[in-house]
Coordinates of C-alpha atoms and ligand atoms in Angstrom, one line a residue:
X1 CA 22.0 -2.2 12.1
X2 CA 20.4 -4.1 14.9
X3 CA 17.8 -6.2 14.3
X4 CA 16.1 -10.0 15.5
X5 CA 15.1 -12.3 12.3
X6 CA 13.3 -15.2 13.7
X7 CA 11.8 -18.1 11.5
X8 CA 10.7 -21.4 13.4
X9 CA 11.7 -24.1 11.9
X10 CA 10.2 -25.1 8.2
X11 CA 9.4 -28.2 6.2
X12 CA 8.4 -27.8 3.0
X13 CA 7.2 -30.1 0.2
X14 CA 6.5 -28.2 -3.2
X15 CA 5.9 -28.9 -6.8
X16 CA 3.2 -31.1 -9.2
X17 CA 1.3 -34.1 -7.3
X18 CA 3.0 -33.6 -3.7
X19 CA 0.0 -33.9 -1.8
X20 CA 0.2 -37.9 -2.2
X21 CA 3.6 -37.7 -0.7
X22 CA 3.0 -36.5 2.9
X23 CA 2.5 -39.6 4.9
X24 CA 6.7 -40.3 3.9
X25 CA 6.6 -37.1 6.5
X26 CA 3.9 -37.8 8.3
X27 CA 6.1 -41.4 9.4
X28 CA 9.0 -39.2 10.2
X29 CA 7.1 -36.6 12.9
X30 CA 8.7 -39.1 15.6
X31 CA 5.1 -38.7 17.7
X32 CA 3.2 -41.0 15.7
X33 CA 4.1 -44.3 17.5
X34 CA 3.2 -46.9 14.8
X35 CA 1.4 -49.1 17.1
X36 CA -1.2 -52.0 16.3
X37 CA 0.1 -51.6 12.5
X38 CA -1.3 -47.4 12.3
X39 CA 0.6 -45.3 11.5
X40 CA -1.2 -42.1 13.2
X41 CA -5.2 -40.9 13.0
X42 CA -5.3 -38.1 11.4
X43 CA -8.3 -35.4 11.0
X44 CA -8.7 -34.2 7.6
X45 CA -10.4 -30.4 7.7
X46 CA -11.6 -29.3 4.8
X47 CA -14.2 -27.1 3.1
X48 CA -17.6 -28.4 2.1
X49 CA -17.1 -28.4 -1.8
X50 CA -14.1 -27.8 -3.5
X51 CA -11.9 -30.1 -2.6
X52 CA -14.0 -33.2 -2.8
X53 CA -15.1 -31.8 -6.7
X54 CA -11.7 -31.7 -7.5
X55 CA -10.7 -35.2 -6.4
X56 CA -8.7 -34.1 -3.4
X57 CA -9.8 -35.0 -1.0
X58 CA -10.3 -38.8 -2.0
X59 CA -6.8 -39.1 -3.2
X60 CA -5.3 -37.5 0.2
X61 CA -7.5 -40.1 1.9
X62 CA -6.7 -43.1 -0.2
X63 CA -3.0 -42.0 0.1
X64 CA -3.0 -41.8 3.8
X65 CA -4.9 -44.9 4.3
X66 CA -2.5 -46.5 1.8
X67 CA 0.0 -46.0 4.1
X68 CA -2.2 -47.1 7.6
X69 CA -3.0 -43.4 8.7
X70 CA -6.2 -43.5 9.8
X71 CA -8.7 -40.6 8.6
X72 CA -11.8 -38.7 9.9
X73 CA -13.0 -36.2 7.5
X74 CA -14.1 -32.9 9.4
X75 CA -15.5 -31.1 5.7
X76 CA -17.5 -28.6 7.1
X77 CA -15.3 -25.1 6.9
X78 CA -16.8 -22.1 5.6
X79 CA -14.9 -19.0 4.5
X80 CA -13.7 -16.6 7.6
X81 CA -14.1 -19.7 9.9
X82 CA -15.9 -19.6 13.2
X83 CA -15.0 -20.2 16.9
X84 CA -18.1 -22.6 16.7
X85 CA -17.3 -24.6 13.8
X86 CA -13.6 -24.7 15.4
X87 CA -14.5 -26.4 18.6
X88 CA -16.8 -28.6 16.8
X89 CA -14.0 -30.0 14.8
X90 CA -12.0 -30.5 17.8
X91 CA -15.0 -32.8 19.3
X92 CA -14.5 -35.3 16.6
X93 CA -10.6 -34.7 16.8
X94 CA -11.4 -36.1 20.4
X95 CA -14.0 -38.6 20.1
X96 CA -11.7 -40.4 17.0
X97 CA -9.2 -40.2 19.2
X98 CA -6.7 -38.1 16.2
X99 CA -3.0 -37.4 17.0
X100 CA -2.4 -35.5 13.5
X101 CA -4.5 -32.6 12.4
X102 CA -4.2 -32.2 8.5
X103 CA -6.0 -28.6 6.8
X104 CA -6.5 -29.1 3.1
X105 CA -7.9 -26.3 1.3
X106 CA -7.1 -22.2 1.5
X107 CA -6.7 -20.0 4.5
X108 CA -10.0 -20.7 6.0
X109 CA -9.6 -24.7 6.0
X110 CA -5.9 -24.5 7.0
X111 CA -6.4 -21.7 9.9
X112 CA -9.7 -23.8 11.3
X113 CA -7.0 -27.0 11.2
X114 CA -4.7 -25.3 13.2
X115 CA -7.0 -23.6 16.0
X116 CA -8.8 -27.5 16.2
X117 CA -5.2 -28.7 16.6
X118 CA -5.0 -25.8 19.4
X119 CA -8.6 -27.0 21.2
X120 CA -7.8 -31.0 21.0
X121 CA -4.3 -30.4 22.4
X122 CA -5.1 -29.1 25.6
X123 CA -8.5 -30.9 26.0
X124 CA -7.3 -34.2 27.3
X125 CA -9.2 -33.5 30.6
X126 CA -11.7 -30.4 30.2
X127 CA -12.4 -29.3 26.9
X128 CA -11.1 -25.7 26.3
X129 CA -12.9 -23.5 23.5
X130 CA -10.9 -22.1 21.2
X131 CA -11.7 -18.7 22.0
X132 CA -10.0 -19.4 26.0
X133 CA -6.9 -19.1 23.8
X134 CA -7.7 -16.1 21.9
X135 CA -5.2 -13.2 22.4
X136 CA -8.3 -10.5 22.2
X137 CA -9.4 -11.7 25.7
X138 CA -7.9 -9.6 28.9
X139 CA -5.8 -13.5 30.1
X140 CA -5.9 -15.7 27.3
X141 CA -5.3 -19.1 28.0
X142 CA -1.7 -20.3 26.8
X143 CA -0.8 -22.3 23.8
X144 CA 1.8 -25.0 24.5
X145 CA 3.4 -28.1 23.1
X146 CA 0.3 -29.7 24.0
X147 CA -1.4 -28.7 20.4
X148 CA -1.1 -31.3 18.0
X149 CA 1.1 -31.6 15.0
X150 CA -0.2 -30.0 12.2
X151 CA 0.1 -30.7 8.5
X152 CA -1.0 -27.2 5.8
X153 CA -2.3 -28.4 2.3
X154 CA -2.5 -25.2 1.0
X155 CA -5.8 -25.0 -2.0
X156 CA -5.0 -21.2 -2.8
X157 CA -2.3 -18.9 -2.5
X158 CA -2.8 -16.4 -0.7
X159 CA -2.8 -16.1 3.2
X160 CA 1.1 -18.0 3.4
X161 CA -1.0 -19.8 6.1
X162 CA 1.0 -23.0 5.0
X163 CA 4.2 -21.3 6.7
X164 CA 2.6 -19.1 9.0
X165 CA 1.7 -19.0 13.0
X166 CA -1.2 -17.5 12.8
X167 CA -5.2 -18.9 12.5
X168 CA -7.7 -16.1 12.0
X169 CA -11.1 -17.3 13.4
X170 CA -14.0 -15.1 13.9
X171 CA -15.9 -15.0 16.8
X172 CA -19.5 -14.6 15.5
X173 CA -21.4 -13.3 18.9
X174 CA -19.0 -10.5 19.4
X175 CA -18.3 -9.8 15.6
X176 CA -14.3 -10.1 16.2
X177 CA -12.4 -11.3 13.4
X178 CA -8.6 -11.9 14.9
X179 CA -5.7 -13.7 14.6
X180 CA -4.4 -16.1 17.0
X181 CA -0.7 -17.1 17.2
X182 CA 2.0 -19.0 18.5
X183 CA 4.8 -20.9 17.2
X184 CA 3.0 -24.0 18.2
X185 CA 0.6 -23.7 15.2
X186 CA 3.7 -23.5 12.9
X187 CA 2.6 -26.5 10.9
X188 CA 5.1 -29.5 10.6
X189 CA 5.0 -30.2 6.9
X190 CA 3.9 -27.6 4.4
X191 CA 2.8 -28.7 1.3
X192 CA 2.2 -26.7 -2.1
X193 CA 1.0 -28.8 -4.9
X194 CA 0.8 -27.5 -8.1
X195 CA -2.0 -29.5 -9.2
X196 CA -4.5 -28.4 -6.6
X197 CA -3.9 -25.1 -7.4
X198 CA -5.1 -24.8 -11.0
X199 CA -8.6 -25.5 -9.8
X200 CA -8.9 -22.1 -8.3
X201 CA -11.4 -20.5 -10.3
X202 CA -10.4 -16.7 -11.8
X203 CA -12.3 -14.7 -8.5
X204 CA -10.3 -16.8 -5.8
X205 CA -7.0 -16.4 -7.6
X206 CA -7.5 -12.7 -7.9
X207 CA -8.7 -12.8 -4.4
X208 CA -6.4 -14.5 -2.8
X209 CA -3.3 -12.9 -4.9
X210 CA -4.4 -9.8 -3.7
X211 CA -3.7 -11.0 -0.2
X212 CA -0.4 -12.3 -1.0
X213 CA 0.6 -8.8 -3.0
X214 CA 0.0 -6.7 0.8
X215 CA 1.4 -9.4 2.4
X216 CA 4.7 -8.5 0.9
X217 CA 3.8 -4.8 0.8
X218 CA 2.7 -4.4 4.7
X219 CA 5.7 -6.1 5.8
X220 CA 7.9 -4.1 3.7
X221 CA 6.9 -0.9 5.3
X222 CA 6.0 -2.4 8.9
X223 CA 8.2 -1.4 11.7
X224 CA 9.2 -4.6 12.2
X225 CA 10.9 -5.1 9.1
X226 CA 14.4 -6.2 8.9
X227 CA 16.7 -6.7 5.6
X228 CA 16.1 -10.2 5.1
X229 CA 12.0 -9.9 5.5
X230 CA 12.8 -7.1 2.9
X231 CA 14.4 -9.0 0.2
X232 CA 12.0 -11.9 0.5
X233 CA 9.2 -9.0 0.5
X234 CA 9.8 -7.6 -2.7
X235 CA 10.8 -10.5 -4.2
X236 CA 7.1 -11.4 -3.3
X237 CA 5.7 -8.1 -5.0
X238 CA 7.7 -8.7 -8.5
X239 CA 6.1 -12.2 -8.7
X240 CA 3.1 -11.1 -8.3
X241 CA 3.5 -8.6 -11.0
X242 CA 4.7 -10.8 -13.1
X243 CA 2.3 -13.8 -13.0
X244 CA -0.9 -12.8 -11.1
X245 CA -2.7 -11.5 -14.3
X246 CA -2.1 -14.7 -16.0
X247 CA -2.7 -16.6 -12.9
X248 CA -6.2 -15.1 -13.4
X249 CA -6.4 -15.2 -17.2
X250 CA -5.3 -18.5 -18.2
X251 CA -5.7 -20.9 -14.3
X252 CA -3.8 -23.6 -15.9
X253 CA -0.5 -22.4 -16.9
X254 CA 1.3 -23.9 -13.9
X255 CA 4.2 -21.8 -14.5
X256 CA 2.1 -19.1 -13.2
X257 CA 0.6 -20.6 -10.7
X258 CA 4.2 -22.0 -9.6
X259 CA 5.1 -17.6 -9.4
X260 CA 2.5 -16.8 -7.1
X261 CA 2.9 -19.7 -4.8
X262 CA 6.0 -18.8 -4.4
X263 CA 5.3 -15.1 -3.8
X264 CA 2.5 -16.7 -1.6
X265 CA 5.1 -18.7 0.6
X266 CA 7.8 -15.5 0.5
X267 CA 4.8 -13.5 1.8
X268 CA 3.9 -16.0 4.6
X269 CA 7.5 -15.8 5.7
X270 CA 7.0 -12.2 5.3
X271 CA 3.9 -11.9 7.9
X272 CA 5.7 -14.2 10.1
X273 CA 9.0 -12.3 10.5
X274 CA 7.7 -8.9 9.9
X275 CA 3.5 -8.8 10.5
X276 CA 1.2 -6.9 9.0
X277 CA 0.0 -3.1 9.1
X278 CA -3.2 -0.7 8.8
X279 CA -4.8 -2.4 5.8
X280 CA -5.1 -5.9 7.5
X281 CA -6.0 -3.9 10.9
X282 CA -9.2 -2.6 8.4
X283 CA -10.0 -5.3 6.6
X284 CA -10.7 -7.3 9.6
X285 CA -13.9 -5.4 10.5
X286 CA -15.2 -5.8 7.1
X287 CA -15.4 -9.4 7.0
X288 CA -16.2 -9.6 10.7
X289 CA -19.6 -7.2 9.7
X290 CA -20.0 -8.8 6.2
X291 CA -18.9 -12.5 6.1
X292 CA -19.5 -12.6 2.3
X293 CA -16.7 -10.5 1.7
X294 CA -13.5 -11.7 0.8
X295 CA -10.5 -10.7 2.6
X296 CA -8.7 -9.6 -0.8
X297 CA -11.8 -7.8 -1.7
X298 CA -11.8 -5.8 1.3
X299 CA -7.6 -5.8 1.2
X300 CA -8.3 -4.2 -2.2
X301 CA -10.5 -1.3 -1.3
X302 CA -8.7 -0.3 1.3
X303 CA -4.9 -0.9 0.3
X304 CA -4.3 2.0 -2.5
X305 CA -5.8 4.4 0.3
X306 CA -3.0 3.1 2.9
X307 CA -0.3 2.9 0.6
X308 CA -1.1 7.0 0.0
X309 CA -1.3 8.2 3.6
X310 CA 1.9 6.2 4.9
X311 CA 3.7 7.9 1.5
X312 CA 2.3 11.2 2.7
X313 CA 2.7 11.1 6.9
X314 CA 5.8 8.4 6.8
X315 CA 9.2 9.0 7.0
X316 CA 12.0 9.3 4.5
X317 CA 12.5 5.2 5.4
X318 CA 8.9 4.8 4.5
X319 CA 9.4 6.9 1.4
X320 CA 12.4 4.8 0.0
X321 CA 10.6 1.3 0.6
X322 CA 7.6 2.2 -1.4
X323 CA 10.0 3.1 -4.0
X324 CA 12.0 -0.3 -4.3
X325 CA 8.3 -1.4 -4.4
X326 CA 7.5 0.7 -7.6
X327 CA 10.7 -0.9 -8.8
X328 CA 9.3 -4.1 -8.2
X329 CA 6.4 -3.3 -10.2
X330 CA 8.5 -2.7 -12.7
X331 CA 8.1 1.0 -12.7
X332 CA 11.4 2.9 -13.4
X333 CA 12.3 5.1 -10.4
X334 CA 14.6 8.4 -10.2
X335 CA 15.5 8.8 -6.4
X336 CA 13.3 8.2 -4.1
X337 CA 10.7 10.8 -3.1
X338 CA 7.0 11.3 -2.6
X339 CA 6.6 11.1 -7.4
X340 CA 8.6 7.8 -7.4
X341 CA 6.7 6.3 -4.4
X342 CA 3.3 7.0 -6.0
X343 CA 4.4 5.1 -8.9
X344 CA 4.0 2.0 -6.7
X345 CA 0.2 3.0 -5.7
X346 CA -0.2 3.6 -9.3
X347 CA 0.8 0.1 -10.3
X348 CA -1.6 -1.2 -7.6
X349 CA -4.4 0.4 -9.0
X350 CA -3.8 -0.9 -12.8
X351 CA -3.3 -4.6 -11.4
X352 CA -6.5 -4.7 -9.5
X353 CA -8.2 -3.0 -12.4
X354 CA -6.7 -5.4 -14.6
X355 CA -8.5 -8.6 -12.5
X356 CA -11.3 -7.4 -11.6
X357 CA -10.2 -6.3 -8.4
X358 CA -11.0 -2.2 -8.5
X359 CA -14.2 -2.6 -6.2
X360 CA -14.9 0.1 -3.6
X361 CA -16.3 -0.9 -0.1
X362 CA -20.0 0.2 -1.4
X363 CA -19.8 -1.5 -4.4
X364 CA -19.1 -4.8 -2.2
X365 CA -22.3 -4.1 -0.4
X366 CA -20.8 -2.0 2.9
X367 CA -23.4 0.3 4.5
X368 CA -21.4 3.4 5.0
X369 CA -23.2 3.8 8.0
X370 CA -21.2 0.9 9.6
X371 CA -18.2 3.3 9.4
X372 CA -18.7 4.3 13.3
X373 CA -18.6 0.7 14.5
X374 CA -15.8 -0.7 12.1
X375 CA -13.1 2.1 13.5
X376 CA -14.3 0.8 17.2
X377 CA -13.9 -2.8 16.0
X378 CA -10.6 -2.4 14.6
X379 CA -9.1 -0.1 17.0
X380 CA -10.2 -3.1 19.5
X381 CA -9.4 -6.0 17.4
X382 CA -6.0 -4.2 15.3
X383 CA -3.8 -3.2 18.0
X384 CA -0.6 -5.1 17.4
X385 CA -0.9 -4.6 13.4
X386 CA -1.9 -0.3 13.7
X387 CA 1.5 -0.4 16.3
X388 CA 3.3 -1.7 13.3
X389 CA 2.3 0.9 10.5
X390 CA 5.0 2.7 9.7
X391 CA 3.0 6.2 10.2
X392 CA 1.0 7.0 13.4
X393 CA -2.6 6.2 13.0
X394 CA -5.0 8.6 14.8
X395 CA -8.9 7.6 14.8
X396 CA -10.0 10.1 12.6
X397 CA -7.5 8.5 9.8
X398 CA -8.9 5.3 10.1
X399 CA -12.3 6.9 9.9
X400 CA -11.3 9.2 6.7
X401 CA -9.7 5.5 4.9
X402 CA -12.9 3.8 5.2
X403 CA -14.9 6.7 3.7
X404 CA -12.4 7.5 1.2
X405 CA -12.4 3.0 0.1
X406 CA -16.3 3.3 -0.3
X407 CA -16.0 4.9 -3.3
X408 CA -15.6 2.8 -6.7
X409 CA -14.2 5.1 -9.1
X410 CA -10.1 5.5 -6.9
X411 CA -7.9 6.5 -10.1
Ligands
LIG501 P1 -10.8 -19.5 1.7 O1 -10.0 -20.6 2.3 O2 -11.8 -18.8 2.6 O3 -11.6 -20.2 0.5 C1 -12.5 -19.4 -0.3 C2 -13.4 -20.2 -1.2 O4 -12.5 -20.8 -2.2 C3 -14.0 -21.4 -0.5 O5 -15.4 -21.4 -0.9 C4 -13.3 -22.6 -1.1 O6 -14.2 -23.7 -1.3 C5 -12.8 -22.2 -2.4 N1 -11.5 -22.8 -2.8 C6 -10.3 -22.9 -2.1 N2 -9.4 -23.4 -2.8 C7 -9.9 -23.8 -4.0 C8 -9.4 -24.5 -5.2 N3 -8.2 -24.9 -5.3 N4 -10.3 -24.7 -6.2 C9 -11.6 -24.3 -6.1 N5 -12.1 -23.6 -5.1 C10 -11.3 -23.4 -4.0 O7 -9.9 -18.5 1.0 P2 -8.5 -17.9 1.3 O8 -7.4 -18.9 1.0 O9 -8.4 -16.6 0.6 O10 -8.4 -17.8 2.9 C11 -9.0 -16.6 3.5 C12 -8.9 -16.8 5.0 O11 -7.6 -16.9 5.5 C13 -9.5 -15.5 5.7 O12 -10.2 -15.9 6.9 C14 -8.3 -14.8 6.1 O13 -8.5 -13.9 7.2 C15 -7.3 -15.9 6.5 N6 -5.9 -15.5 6.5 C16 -5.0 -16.2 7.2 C17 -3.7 -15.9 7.3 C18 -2.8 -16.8 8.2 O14 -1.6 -16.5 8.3 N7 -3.3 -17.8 8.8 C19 -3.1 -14.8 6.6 C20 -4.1 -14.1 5.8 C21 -5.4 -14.4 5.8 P3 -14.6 -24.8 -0.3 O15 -15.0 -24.2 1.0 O16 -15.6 -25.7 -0.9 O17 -13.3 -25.6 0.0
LIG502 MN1 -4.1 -11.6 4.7

């Protein structure tokens, strides 16, 4: 078995109350000369409510001042966050003069943190959008040491974007939602406190623990998996079965909030040693077109359609992962065939059911007459994640799964 497991280098701080721990780390990054009595400027990007109603972000603040960091507060993220808003962040990175970018919130906060740290790295001289750097143009611009150290408060758990290398911005003049990576955006500390996380209400934790569950079930079946991203993969899937639904039912049991941020942090790894496949390809477009969707939402409508064609037009390899997932799922399995491996799309369906996750794409207001420009958009904006499915995707499939997701009633 040959086979390349590459995990850059990780820093992570979890448990109750950690968040008022990170300037410790924050003195120990080494590039923070503690000069005139500071410590280091940081930026603090966050969203425009959630943090600030839950306290957050005034005890971060009052923690890092506590400890002479310096702090601007950039609180302007929206969901699926734009090129726009990103280089607008990096100008106040540049005009306060920041040498620590700090996201606190869920994926959206955290990615637009690390694509400002991306913009105010490399803009010493000539300010360089973010979208110079974005690997969907024909000669992106590269990312290098230059971006500034980055610290991940994660709010949610969902996108692993705590431990990840990725930031997906979306580019709102050419309706491209895409990922943008490099080991540079790793983030130097990643921090999961418990606390934070019981203020997401029941629709973000059902959300966002869809996106964790295909996480760990894209990069089980990508053709980049390897046998560690495996183990860590369905390790991911049975905590999700097991504490998601509480997660959603009863938001302050920490216990189950403590499963799926783990399962949220295994599927980060996941993404960033294995990447994701056709559903994440998909979903793309459907935020990109309707901003108001959530990724999980759109992850959800489209997932139990993937899961059945890669059972159908995979291989036998294909065949057996989807039935450890099942097993996962806590589904007994006999063998592994086509029957067992259903079992797994089976148990999908009666979780999303079960958290009010069973929407179609119609139901979530998409215009089935979108359908034409959504395969364009994601065979344009999907490449590297349709490569990695572990069955060939022809156009016409892509075109069939969207049709086939717009319907509500999938059991
Ligand atoms: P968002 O960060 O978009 O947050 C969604 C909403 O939830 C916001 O309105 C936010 O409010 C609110 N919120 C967040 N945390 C809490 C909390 N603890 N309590 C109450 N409200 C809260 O959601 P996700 O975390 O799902 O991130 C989705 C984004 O991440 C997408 O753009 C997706 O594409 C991307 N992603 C990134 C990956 C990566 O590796 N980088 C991987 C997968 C997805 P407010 O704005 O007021 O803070
Ligand atoms: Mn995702």
């Amino acid at each position: 078995m040959d086979f390349n497991f590459y995990l850059p280098k990780v820093n992570l701080l979890f448990g109750k109350g950690v968040s008022v721990k990170i300037s410790e780390e924050i003195k120990k990054l080494g590039d923070q000369p503690a000069r005139q009595g500071i410590n280091g400027r940081a930026l603090l990007v966050t969203g425009k409510t959630s943090m600030e109603q839950s306290g957050f972000t005034q005890k971060i603040t009052s923690h890092l001042k506590n400890h002479l960091i310096e702090v601007t507060l950039f609180n302007k993220i929206t969901p699926n966050p734009t090129s726009e808003l990103v280089d607008e962040g990096a100008k106040v990175a540049l005009k306060n003069n920041c040498n620590i970018i700090i996201g606190l919130g869920g994926g959206s906060a955290m990615d637009a943190a690390k694509a400002i740290a991306i913009v105010a790295g490399h803009s010493k001289d000539q300010f360089q959008p973010i979208w110079d750097f974005s690997q969907s143009q024909a000669a992106p611009k590269a990312i290098t040491s230059q971006t500034l150290p980055i610290i991940a408060i994660t709010s949610s758990s969902g996108t692993g974007s705590h431990v990840t290398r990725f930031s997906v911005i979306t580019n709102p003049n050419l309706n491209h939602k895409v990922g943008i990576y490099s080991e540079y955006i790793f983030p130097k500390l990643s921090v999961v406190d418990l606390e934070i996380l019981t203020y997401m209400p029941p629709a973000l934790t059902a959300e966002s623990g869809v996106d964790v569950l295909t996480h760990c079930l894209e990069g089980l079946v990508s053709k980049s998996c390897n046998p560690i991203t495996e183990e860590m993969a369905l390790q991911g899937i049975e905590l999700v079965f097991n504490y998601l639904t509480d997660a959603f039912r009863n938001g302050e049991n920490l216990k189950s909030r403590e499963g799926m941020a783990l399962a949220d942090t295994y599927a980060g790894f996941v993404i960033t040693t294995s990447r994701v496949i056709l559903p994440h390809a998909m979903s793309h477009p459907i935020s990109a077109f309707y901003p108001n969707i959530s990724h999980g939402a759109a992850l959800a409508a489209l997932t139990p359609h993937i899961m059945q064609f890669n059972i159908e037009k995979g291989d036998n390899t294909t065949l057996q992962k989807y039935c450890l997932a099942s097993g996962a799922m806590g589904r007994r399995t006999f063998g592994a065939n086509k029957y067992e491996a259903m079992k797994s799309v089976e148990a999908v369906k009666e979780l999303l059911e079960k958290i009010g996750m069973n929407k179609g794409l119609q139901e979530l207001g998409v215009d089935p007459a979108d359908i034409g420009d959504m395969v364009k958009n994601a065979i344009e904006t999907g490449q590297g994640p349709i490569n990695s499915n572990p069955a060939e995707v022809k156009e016409s499939d892509i075109a069939r799964i969207y049709k086939l997701a717009m319907g509500k009633d999938r059991r």
